[in-house]
Amino acid sequence: MMPQTLPSLFKENSMQQISPGHRGPVLSLASRPGGILVSAGHDGMLRVTQIWPTPKALYGLGGYNAWIGDICIDSDGKRLLSDGRDDVVVVHDFSKVVEEDMSVYE
């Protein structure tokens, strides 16, 4: 039996850094259908990244007073929930992924 090959995104030694990244450890990840990945970091930022078909940073959500602990996307993919070290839960409208707002990535 021949081993199955993986898509090029997951092949060995095919790592690609997507900039800008977090300024510290990534603490949580959540995915949304359509190749969207959200990462939460110790830097108090949520980063929204397209991972498929072409990896690229889309935008960031900042303004948190402390590092972000967990994130999740509801089953409809329309709301992004996050909580942080400051014991606050934030609900973001995630019904549209907007590429134009890259201002947080200065």
Short mmCIF file of the N, C-alpha and C atoms (twelve columns), coordinates in Angstrom:
data_MODEL
# 
_entry.id   MODEL 
# 
loop_
_atom_site.group_PDB 
_atom_site.id 
_atom_site.type_symbol 
_atom_site.label_atom_id 
_atom_site.label_alt_id 
_atom_site.label_comp_id 
_atom_site.label_asym_id 
_atom_site.label_seq_id 
_atom_site.Cartn_x 
_atom_site.Cartn_y 
_atom_site.Cartn_z 
_atom_site.pdbx_PDB_model_num 
ATOM 1   N N  . MET A 1   0.838   -1.179 0.000  1 
ATOM 2   C CA . MET A 1   0.000   0.000  0.000  1 
ATOM 3   C C  . MET A 1   0.888   1.249  0.000  1 
ATOM 4   N N  . MET A 2   0.616   2.151  -0.914 1 
ATOM 5   C CA . MET A 2   1.376   3.399  -1.027 1 
ATOM 6   C C  . MET A 2   0.913   4.385  0.041  1 
ATOM 7   N N  . PRO A 3   1.852   5.103  0.679  1 
ATOM 8   C CA . PRO A 3   1.442   6.121  1.646  1 
ATOM 9   C C  . PRO A 3   0.751   7.273  0.929  1 
ATOM 10  N N  . GLN A 4   -0.244  7.851  1.597  1 
ATOM 11  C CA . GLN A 4   -0.947  8.985  0.999  1 
ATOM 12  C C  . GLN A 4   -0.091  10.230 1.098  1 
ATOM 13  N N  . THR A 5   -0.183  11.075 0.088  1 
ATOM 14  C CA . THR A 5   0.555   12.333 0.119  1 
ATOM 15  C C  . THR A 5   -0.337  13.409 0.718  1 
ATOM 16  N N  . LEU A 6   0.292   14.345 1.375  1 
ATOM 17  C CA . LEU A 6   -0.432  15.447 1.994  1 
ATOM 18  C C  . LEU A 6   -0.500  16.621 1.037  1 
ATOM 19  N N  . PRO A 7   -1.534  17.476 1.185  1 
ATOM 20  C CA . PRO A 7   -1.561  18.690 0.361  1 
ATOM 21  C C  . PRO A 7   -0.298  19.507 0.617  1 
ATOM 22  N N  . SER A 8   0.101   20.320 -0.348 1 
ATOM 23  C CA . SER A 8   1.354   21.067 -0.239 1 
ATOM 24  C C  . SER A 8   1.403   21.951 1.002  1 
ATOM 25  N N  . LEU A 9   0.266   22.381 1.517  1 
ATOM 26  C CA . LEU A 9   0.245   23.218 2.718  1 
ATOM 27  C C  . LEU A 9   0.826   22.472 3.907  1 
ATOM 28  N N  . PHE A 10  0.724   21.148 3.925  1 
ATOM 29  C CA . PHE A 10  1.138   20.364 5.072  1 
ATOM 30  C C  . PHE A 10  2.341   19.473 4.813  1 
ATOM 31  N N  . LYS A 11  3.008   19.630 3.693  1 
ATOM 32  C CA . LYS A 11  4.169   18.804 3.404  1 
ATOM 33  C C  . LYS A 11  5.323   19.162 4.335  1 
ATOM 34  N N  . GLU A 12  6.158   18.181 4.562  1 
ATOM 35  C CA . GLU A 12  7.331   18.394 5.402  1 
ATOM 36  C C  . GLU A 12  8.180   19.531 4.844  1 
ATOM 37  N N  . ASN A 13  8.683   20.357 5.741  1 
ATOM 38  C CA . ASN A 13  9.538   21.500 5.399  1 
ATOM 39  C C  . ASN A 13  8.829   22.547 4.552  1 
ATOM 40  N N  . SER A 14  7.508   22.632 4.641  1 
ATOM 41  C CA . SER A 14  6.792   23.642 3.863  1 
ATOM 42  C C  . SER A 14  6.277   24.773 4.749  1 
ATOM 43  N N  . MET A 15  6.904   24.957 5.913  1 
ATOM 44  C CA . MET A 15  6.464   26.009 6.817  1 
ATOM 45  C C  . MET A 15  6.640   27.373 6.171  1 
ATOM 46  N N  . GLN A 16  5.666   28.241 6.434  1 
ATOM 47  C CA . GLN A 16  5.725   29.590 5.904  1 
ATOM 48  C C  . GLN A 16  5.356   30.550 7.014  1 
ATOM 49  N N  . GLN A 17  6.185   31.541 7.249  1 
ATOM 50  C CA . GLN A 17  5.867   32.547 8.254  1 
ATOM 51  C C  . GLN A 17  4.954   33.587 7.640  1 
ATOM 52  N N  . ILE A 18  3.896   33.900 8.362  1 
ATOM 53  C CA . ILE A 18  2.946   34.904 7.895  1 
ATOM 54  C C  . ILE A 18  3.127   36.128 8.773  1 
ATOM 55  N N  . SER A 19  3.483   37.234 8.161  1 
ATOM 56  C CA . SER A 19  3.737   38.461 8.915  1 
ATOM 57  C C  . SER A 19  2.614   39.442 8.690  1 
ATOM 58  N N  . PRO A 20  2.321   40.272 9.658  1 
ATOM 59  C CA . PRO A 20  2.963   40.313 10.964 1 
ATOM 60  C C  . PRO A 20  2.429   39.218 11.862 1 
ATOM 61  N N  . GLY A 21  3.247   38.828 12.812 1 
ATOM 62  C CA . GLY A 21  2.859   37.802 13.762 1 
ATOM 63  C C  . GLY A 21  2.650   38.400 15.141 1 
ATOM 64  N N  . HIS A 22  2.460   37.545 16.100 1 
ATOM 65  C CA . HIS A 22  2.293   37.999 17.475 1 
ATOM 66  C C  . HIS A 22  3.636   38.417 18.064 1 
ATOM 67  N N  . ARG A 23  3.587   39.295 19.045 1 
ATOM 68  C CA . ARG A 23  4.796   39.731 19.755 1 
ATOM 69  C C  . ARG A 23  4.901   38.970 21.073 1 
ATOM 70  N N  . GLY A 24  4.826   37.695 21.009 1 
ATOM 71  C CA . GLY A 24  4.868   36.837 22.182 1 
ATOM 72  C C  . GLY A 24  4.205   35.513 21.859 1 
ATOM 73  N N  . PRO A 25  4.012   34.671 22.867 1 
ATOM 74  C CA . PRO A 25  3.426   33.351 22.631 1 
ATOM 75  C C  . PRO A 25  1.983   33.415 22.139 1 
ATOM 76  N N  . VAL A 26  1.621   32.469 21.284 1 
ATOM 77  C CA . VAL A 26  0.227   32.282 20.877 1 
ATOM 78  C C  . VAL A 26  -0.413  31.370 21.912 1 
ATOM 79  N N  . LEU A 27  -1.561  31.793 22.443 1 
ATOM 80  C CA . LEU A 27  -2.203  31.062 23.533 1 
ATOM 81  C C  . LEU A 27  -3.420  30.267 23.101 1 
ATOM 82  N N  . SER A 28  -4.033  30.626 21.969 1 
ATOM 83  C CA . SER A 28  -5.239  29.932 21.536 1 
ATOM 84  C C  . SER A 28  -5.419  30.092 20.034 1 
ATOM 85  N N  . LEU A 29  -6.044  29.078 19.415 1 
ATOM 86  C CA . LEU A 29  -6.348  29.095 17.986 1 
ATOM 87  C C  . LEU A 29  -7.792  28.669 17.772 1 
ATOM 88  N N  . ALA A 30  -8.433  29.237 16.771 1 
ATOM 89  C CA . ALA A 30  -9.776  28.821 16.355 1 
ATOM 90  C C  . ALA A 30  -9.844  28.950 14.840 1 
ATOM 91  N N  . SER A 31  -10.581 28.046 14.202 1 
ATOM 92  C CA . SER A 31  -10.704 28.100 12.747 1 
ATOM 93  C C  . SER A 31  -12.146 28.329 12.346 1 
ATOM 94  N N  . ARG A 32  -12.273 28.869 11.155 1 
ATOM 95  C CA . ARG A 32  -13.581 29.136 10.567 1 
ATOM 96  C C  . ARG A 32  -13.571 28.519 9.175  1 
ATOM 97  N N  . PRO A 33  -14.701 27.953 8.741  1 
ATOM 98  C CA . PRO A 33  -14.743 27.403 7.381  1 
ATOM 99  C C  . PRO A 33  -14.300 28.446 6.358  1 
ATOM 100 N N  . GLY A 34  -13.658 27.995 5.321  1 
ATOM 101 C CA . GLY A 34  -13.179 28.895 4.286  1 
ATOM 102 C C  . GLY A 34  -11.699 29.205 4.421  1 
ATOM 103 N N  . GLY A 35  -11.007 28.485 5.307  1 
ATOM 104 C CA . GLY A 35  -9.574  28.672 5.424  1 
ATOM 105 C C  . GLY A 35  -9.142  29.833 6.288  1 
ATOM 106 N N  . ILE A 36  -9.963  30.224 7.269  1 
ATOM 107 C CA . ILE A 36  -9.640  31.331 8.154  1 
ATOM 108 C C  . ILE A 36  -9.217  30.783 9.512  1 
ATOM 109 N N  . LEU A 37  -8.106  31.300 10.027 1 
ATOM 110 C CA . LEU A 37  -7.598  30.921 11.334 1 
ATOM 111 C C  . LEU A 37  -7.462  32.182 12.176 1 
ATOM 112 N N  . VAL A 38  -7.927  32.109 13.420 1 
ATOM 113 C CA . VAL A 38  -7.784  33.219 14.358 1 
ATOM 114 C C  . VAL A 38  -6.844  32.768 15.458 1 
ATOM 115 N N  . SER A 39  -5.878  33.607 15.776 1 
ATOM 116 C CA . SER A 39  -4.941  33.296 16.857 1 
ATOM 117 C C  . SER A 39  -5.024  34.393 17.912 1 
ATOM 118 N N  . ALA A 40  -4.895  33.981 19.162 1 
ATOM 119 C CA . ALA A 40  -4.902  34.917 20.290 1 
ATOM 120 C C  . ALA A 40  -3.546  34.845 20.954 1 
ATOM 121 N N  . GLY A 41  -3.012  36.008 21.303 1 
ATOM 122 C CA . GLY A 41  -1.670  36.009 21.834 1 
ATOM 123 C C  . GLY A 41  -1.511  36.675 23.177 1 
ATOM 124 N N  . HIS A 42  -0.372  36.426 23.737 1 
ATOM 125 C CA . HIS A 42  0.017   37.040 25.000 1 
ATOM 126 C C  . HIS A 42  0.176   38.544 24.829 1 
ATOM 127 N N  . ASP A 43  0.292   38.994 23.576 1 
ATOM 128 C CA . ASP A 43  0.441   40.422 23.287 1 
ATOM 129 C C  . ASP A 43  -0.894  41.169 23.301 1 
ATOM 130 N N  . GLY A 44  -2.000  40.472 23.615 1 
ATOM 131 C CA . GLY A 44  -3.302  41.117 23.665 1 
ATOM 132 C C  . GLY A 44  -3.923  41.381 22.307 1 
ATOM 133 N N  . MET A 45  -3.501  40.633 21.292 1 
ATOM 134 C CA . MET A 45  -4.026  40.806 19.935 1 
ATOM 135 C C  . MET A 45  -4.695  39.528 19.448 1 
ATOM 136 N N  . LEU A 46  -5.761  39.713 18.688 1 
ATOM 137 C CA . LEU A 46  -6.337  38.632 17.897 1 
ATOM 138 C C  . LEU A 46  -5.866  38.863 16.474 1 
ATOM 139 N N  . ARG A 47  -5.334  37.861 15.850 1 
ATOM 140 C CA . ARG A 47  -4.882  37.966 14.459 1 
ATOM 141 C C  . ARG A 47  -5.736  37.042 13.605 1 
ATOM 142 N N  . VAL A 48  -6.281  37.590 12.536 1 
ATOM 143 C CA . VAL A 48  -7.108  36.825 11.604 1 
ATOM 144 C C  . VAL A 48  -6.268  36.575 10.355 1 
ATOM 145 N N  . THR A 49  -6.112  35.293 10.032 1 
ATOM 146 C CA . THR A 49  -5.223  34.891 8.953  1 
ATOM 147 C C  . THR A 49  -5.943  33.960 7.994  1 
ATOM 148 N N  . GLN A 50  -5.755  34.211 6.725  1 
ATOM 149 C CA . GLN A 50  -6.231  33.273 5.703  1 
ATOM 150 C C  . GLN A 50  -5.142  32.230 5.556  1 
ATOM 151 N N  . ILE A 51  -5.482  30.962 5.740  1 
ATOM 152 C CA . ILE A 51  -4.472  29.917 5.593  1 
ATOM 153 C C  . ILE A 51  -4.644  29.102 4.320  1 
ATOM 154 N N  . TRP A 52  -5.770  29.287 3.652  1 
ATOM 155 C CA . TRP A 52  -6.035  28.539 2.437  1 
ATOM 156 C C  . TRP A 52  -6.809  29.402 1.479  1 
ATOM 157 N N  . PRO A 53  -6.589  29.495 0.225  1 
ATOM 158 C CA . PRO A 53  -5.608  28.754 -0.557 1 
ATOM 159 C C  . PRO A 53  -4.209  29.375 -0.489 1 
ATOM 160 N N  . THR A 54  -4.120  30.682 -0.230 1 
ATOM 161 C CA . THR A 54  -2.819  31.336 -0.124 1 
ATOM 162 C C  . THR A 54  -2.696  31.963 1.263  1 
ATOM 163 N N  . PRO A 55  -1.738  31.528 2.075  1 
ATOM 164 C CA . PRO A 55  -1.595  32.085 3.412  1 
ATOM 165 C C  . PRO A 55  -1.271  33.580 3.391  1 
ATOM 166 N N  . LYS A 56  -2.053  34.378 4.163  1 
ATOM 167 C CA . LYS A 56  -1.752  35.805 4.298  1 
ATOM 168 C C  . LYS A 56  -2.493  36.364 5.508  1 
ATOM 169 N N  . ALA A 57  -1.892  37.359 6.140  1 
ATOM 170 C CA . ALA A 57  -2.515  38.045 7.264  1 
ATOM 171 C C  . ALA A 57  -3.649  38.917 6.728  1 
ATOM 172 N N  . LEU A 58  -4.811  38.877 7.375  1 
ATOM 173 C CA . LEU A 58  -5.929  39.714 6.964  1 
ATOM 174 C C  . LEU A 58  -6.041  40.955 7.837  1 
ATOM 175 N N  . TYR A 59  -6.220  40.764 9.142  1 
ATOM 176 C CA . TYR A 59  -6.291  41.918 10.034 1 
ATOM 177 C C  . TYR A 59  -6.113  41.488 11.477 1 
ATOM 178 N N  . GLY A 60  -6.002  42.463 12.346 1 
ATOM 179 C CA . GLY A 60  -5.842  42.207 13.769 1 
ATOM 180 C C  . GLY A 60  -6.882  42.968 14.562 1 
ATOM 181 N N  . LEU A 61  -7.218  42.434 15.702 1 
ATOM 182 C CA . LEU A 61  -8.139  43.092 16.623 1 
ATOM 183 C C  . LEU A 61  -7.370  43.358 17.906 1 
ATOM 184 N N  . GLY A 62  -7.227  44.615 18.254 1 
ATOM 185 C CA . GLY A 62  -6.457  44.988 19.439 1 
ATOM 186 C C  . GLY A 62  -7.344  45.681 20.462 1 
ATOM 187 N N  . GLY A 63  -6.696  46.310 21.409 1 
ATOM 188 C CA . GLY A 63  -7.407  47.066 22.424 1 
ATOM 189 C C  . GLY A 63  -7.648  46.310 23.714 1 
ATOM 190 N N  . TYR A 64  -7.136  45.104 23.802 1 
ATOM 191 C CA . TYR A 64  -7.293  44.338 25.036 1 
ATOM 192 C C  . TYR A 64  -6.332  44.877 26.092 1 
ATOM 193 N N  . ASN A 65  -6.769  44.876 27.342 1 
ATOM 194 C CA . ASN A 65  -5.935  45.376 28.436 1 
ATOM 195 C C  . ASN A 65  -5.010  44.311 29.004 1 
ATOM 196 N N  . ALA A 66  -5.188  43.083 28.601 1 
ATOM 197 C CA . ALA A 66  -4.383  41.977 29.103 1 
ATOM 198 C C  . ALA A 66  -4.299  40.919 28.012 1 
ATOM 199 N N  . TRP A 67  -3.486  39.898 28.257 1 
ATOM 200 C CA . TRP A 67  -3.367  38.842 27.258 1 
ATOM 201 C C  . TRP A 67  -4.687  38.084 27.114 1 
ATOM 202 N N  . ILE A 68  -4.872  37.529 25.943 1 
ATOM 203 C CA . ILE A 68  -6.112  36.825 25.609 1 
ATOM 204 C C  . ILE A 68  -5.913  35.348 25.915 1 
ATOM 205 N N  . GLY A 69  -6.871  34.766 26.644 1 
ATOM 206 C CA . GLY A 69  -6.749  33.369 27.042 1 
ATOM 207 C C  . GLY A 69  -7.314  32.397 26.037 1 
ATOM 208 N N  . ASP A 70  -8.596  32.485 25.775 1 
ATOM 209 C CA . ASP A 70  -9.252  31.548 24.863 1 
ATOM 210 C C  . ASP A 70  -10.069 32.303 23.835 1 
ATOM 211 N N  . ILE A 71  -10.253 31.647 22.698 1 
ATOM 212 C CA . ILE A 71  -11.127 32.174 21.653 1 
ATOM 213 C C  . ILE A 71  -11.929 31.019 21.083 1 
ATOM 214 N N  . CYS A 72  -13.105 31.343 20.588 1 
ATOM 215 C CA . CYS A 72  -13.880 30.339 19.852 1 
ATOM 216 C C  . CYS A 72  -14.771 31.063 18.855 1 
ATOM 217 N N  . ILE A 73  -15.138 30.343 17.831 1 
ATOM 218 C CA . ILE A 73  -16.027 30.854 16.797 1 
ATOM 219 C C  . ILE A 73  -17.293 30.027 16.876 1 
ATOM 220 N N  . ASP A 74  -18.451 30.695 16.885 1 
ATOM 221 C CA . ASP A 74  -19.705 29.945 17.018 1 
ATOM 222 C C  . ASP A 74  -19.926 29.036 15.816 1 
ATOM 223 N N  . SER A 75  -20.883 28.127 15.932 1 
ATOM 224 C CA . SER A 75  -21.097 27.113 14.897 1 
ATOM 225 C C  . SER A 75  -21.522 27.708 13.554 1 
ATOM 226 N N  . ASP A 76  -22.071 28.919 13.559 1 
ATOM 227 C CA . ASP A 76  -22.449 29.594 12.309 1 
ATOM 228 C C  . ASP A 76  -21.277 30.338 11.683 1 
ATOM 229 N N  . GLY A 77  -20.189 30.507 12.437 1 
ATOM 230 C CA . GLY A 77  -19.045 31.260 11.936 1 
ATOM 231 C C  . GLY A 77  -19.277 32.752 11.919 1 
ATOM 232 N N  . LYS A 78  -20.290 33.234 12.674 1 
ATOM 233 C CA . LYS A 78  -20.652 34.650 12.622 1 
ATOM 234 C C  . LYS A 78  -20.205 35.451 13.838 1 
ATOM 235 N N  . ARG A 79  -19.838 34.764 14.913 1 
ATOM 236 C CA . ARG A 79  -19.397 35.459 16.113 1 
ATOM 237 C C  . ARG A 79  -18.102 34.853 16.615 1 
ATOM 238 N N  . LEU A 80  -17.210 35.727 17.011 1 
ATOM 239 C CA . LEU A 80  -15.934 35.338 17.588 1 
ATOM 240 C C  . LEU A 80  -15.952 35.775 19.041 1 
ATOM 241 N N  . LEU A 81  -15.744 34.834 19.944 1 
ATOM 242 C CA . LEU A 81  -15.735 35.139 21.372 1 
ATOM 243 C C  . LEU A 81  -14.322 35.011 21.899 1 
ATOM 244 N N  . SER A 82  -13.949 35.937 22.764 1 
ATOM 245 C CA . SER A 82  -12.613 35.885 23.359 1 
ATOM 246 C C  . SER A 82  -12.703 36.260 24.830 1 
ATOM 247 N N  . ASP A 83  -11.800 35.695 25.606 1 
ATOM 248 C CA . ASP A 83  -11.688 36.099 27.004 1 
ATOM 249 C C  . ASP A 83  -10.224 36.321 27.311 1 
ATOM 250 N N  . GLY A 84  -9.990  37.109 28.333 1 
ATOM 251 C CA . GLY A 84  -8.613  37.444 28.641 1 
ATOM 252 C C  . GLY A 84  -8.313  37.420 30.116 1 
ATOM 253 N N  . ARG A 85  -7.103  37.768 30.403 1 
ATOM 254 C CA . ARG A 85  -6.602  37.794 31.777 1 
ATOM 255 C C  . ARG A 85  -7.375  38.777 32.635 1 
ATOM 256 N N  . ASP A 86  -8.048  39.746 32.003 1 
ATOM 257 C CA . ASP A 86  -8.815  40.753 32.739 1 
ATOM 258 C C  . ASP A 86  -10.238 40.290 33.061 1 
ATOM 259 N N  . ASP A 87  -10.553 39.003 32.839 1 
ATOM 260 C CA . ASP A 87  -11.856 38.407 33.149 1 
ATOM 261 C C  . ASP A 87  -13.009 39.051 32.384 1 
ATOM 262 N N  . VAL A 88  -12.744 39.485 31.165 1 
ATOM 263 C CA . VAL A 88  -13.770 40.074 30.310 1 
ATOM 264 C C  . VAL A 88  -13.958 39.172 29.095 1 
ATOM 265 N N  . VAL A 89  -15.219 38.888 28.756 1 
ATOM 266 C CA . VAL A 89  -15.536 38.137 27.539 1 
ATOM 267 C C  . VAL A 89  -16.015 39.146 26.497 1 
ATOM 268 N N  . VAL A 90  -15.431 39.081 25.308 1 
ATOM 269 C CA . VAL A 90  -15.773 40.002 24.224 1 
ATOM 270 C C  . VAL A 90  -16.374 39.189 23.086 1 
ATOM 271 N N  . VAL A 91  -17.479 39.683 22.535 1 
ATOM 272 C CA . VAL A 91  -18.126 39.046 21.382 1 
ATOM 273 C C  . VAL A 91  -17.937 39.974 20.186 1 
ATOM 274 N N  . HIS A 92  -17.271 39.466 19.150 1 
ATOM 275 C CA . HIS A 92  -17.014 40.234 17.933 1 
ATOM 276 C C  . HIS A 92  -17.954 39.767 16.834 1 
ATOM 277 N N  . ASP A 93  -18.427 40.711 16.011 1 
ATOM 278 C CA . ASP A 93  -19.175 40.357 14.808 1 
ATOM 279 C C  . ASP A 93  -18.157 39.802 13.816 1 
ATOM 280 N N  . PHE A 94  -18.286 38.539 13.489 1 
ATOM 281 C CA . PHE A 94  -17.331 37.872 12.621 1 
ATOM 282 C C  . PHE A 94  -18.034 37.369 11.363 1 
ATOM 283 N N  . SER A 95  -19.169 38.019 11.022 1 
ATOM 284 C CA . SER A 95  -19.946 37.562 9.881  1 
ATOM 285 C C  . SER A 95  -19.268 37.867 8.554  1 
ATOM 286 N N  . LYS A 96  -18.368 38.836 8.549  1 
ATOM 287 C CA . LYS A 96  -17.630 39.158 7.328  1 
ATOM 288 C C  . LYS A 96  -16.162 39.289 7.683  1 
ATOM 289 N N  . VAL A 97  -15.325 38.692 6.908  1 
ATOM 290 C CA . VAL A 97  -13.889 38.853 7.080  1 
ATOM 291 C C  . VAL A 97  -13.460 39.958 6.132  1 
ATOM 292 N N  . VAL A 98  -12.993 41.064 6.695  1 
ATOM 293 C CA . VAL A 98  -12.666 42.243 5.901  1 
ATOM 294 C C  . VAL A 98  -11.163 42.342 5.735  1 
ATOM 295 N N  . GLU A 99  -10.704 42.408 4.500  1 
ATOM 296 C CA . GLU A 99  -9.276  42.481 4.223  1 
ATOM 297 C C  . GLU A 99  -8.749  43.909 4.242  1 
ATOM 298 N N  . GLU A 100 -9.620  44.900 4.067  1 
ATOM 299 C CA . GLU A 100 -9.159  46.271 3.911  1 
ATOM 300 C C  . GLU A 100 -8.572  46.858 5.192  1 
ATOM 301 N N  . ASP A 101 -9.028  46.421 6.345  1 
ATOM 302 C CA . ASP A 101 -8.599  47.038 7.599  1 
ATOM 303 C C  . ASP A 101 -7.329  46.377 8.109  1 
ATOM 304 N N  . MET A 102 -6.194  46.844 7.641  1 
ATOM 305 C CA . MET A 102 -4.913  46.320 8.084  1 
ATOM 306 C C  . MET A 102 -4.238  47.323 9.015  1 
ATOM 307 N N  . SER A 103 -4.973  48.337 9.495  1 
ATOM 308 C CA . SER A 103 -4.378  49.422 10.262 1 
ATOM 309 C C  . SER A 103 -3.706  48.959 11.552 1 
ATOM 310 N N  . VAL A 104 -4.152  47.871 12.144 1 
ATOM 311 C CA . VAL A 104 -3.563  47.414 13.401 1 
ATOM 312 C C  . VAL A 104 -2.186  46.812 13.160 1 
ATOM 313 N N  . TYR A 105 -1.856  46.539 11.919 1 
ATOM 314 C CA . TYR A 105 -0.593  45.880 11.598 1 
ATOM 315 C C  . TYR A 105 0.522   46.876 11.278 1 
ATOM 316 N N  . GLU A 106 0.490   48.042 11.875 1 
ATOM 317 C CA . GLU A 106 1.506   49.044 11.564 1 
ATOM 318 C C  . GLU A 106 2.868   48.590 12.000 1 
# 
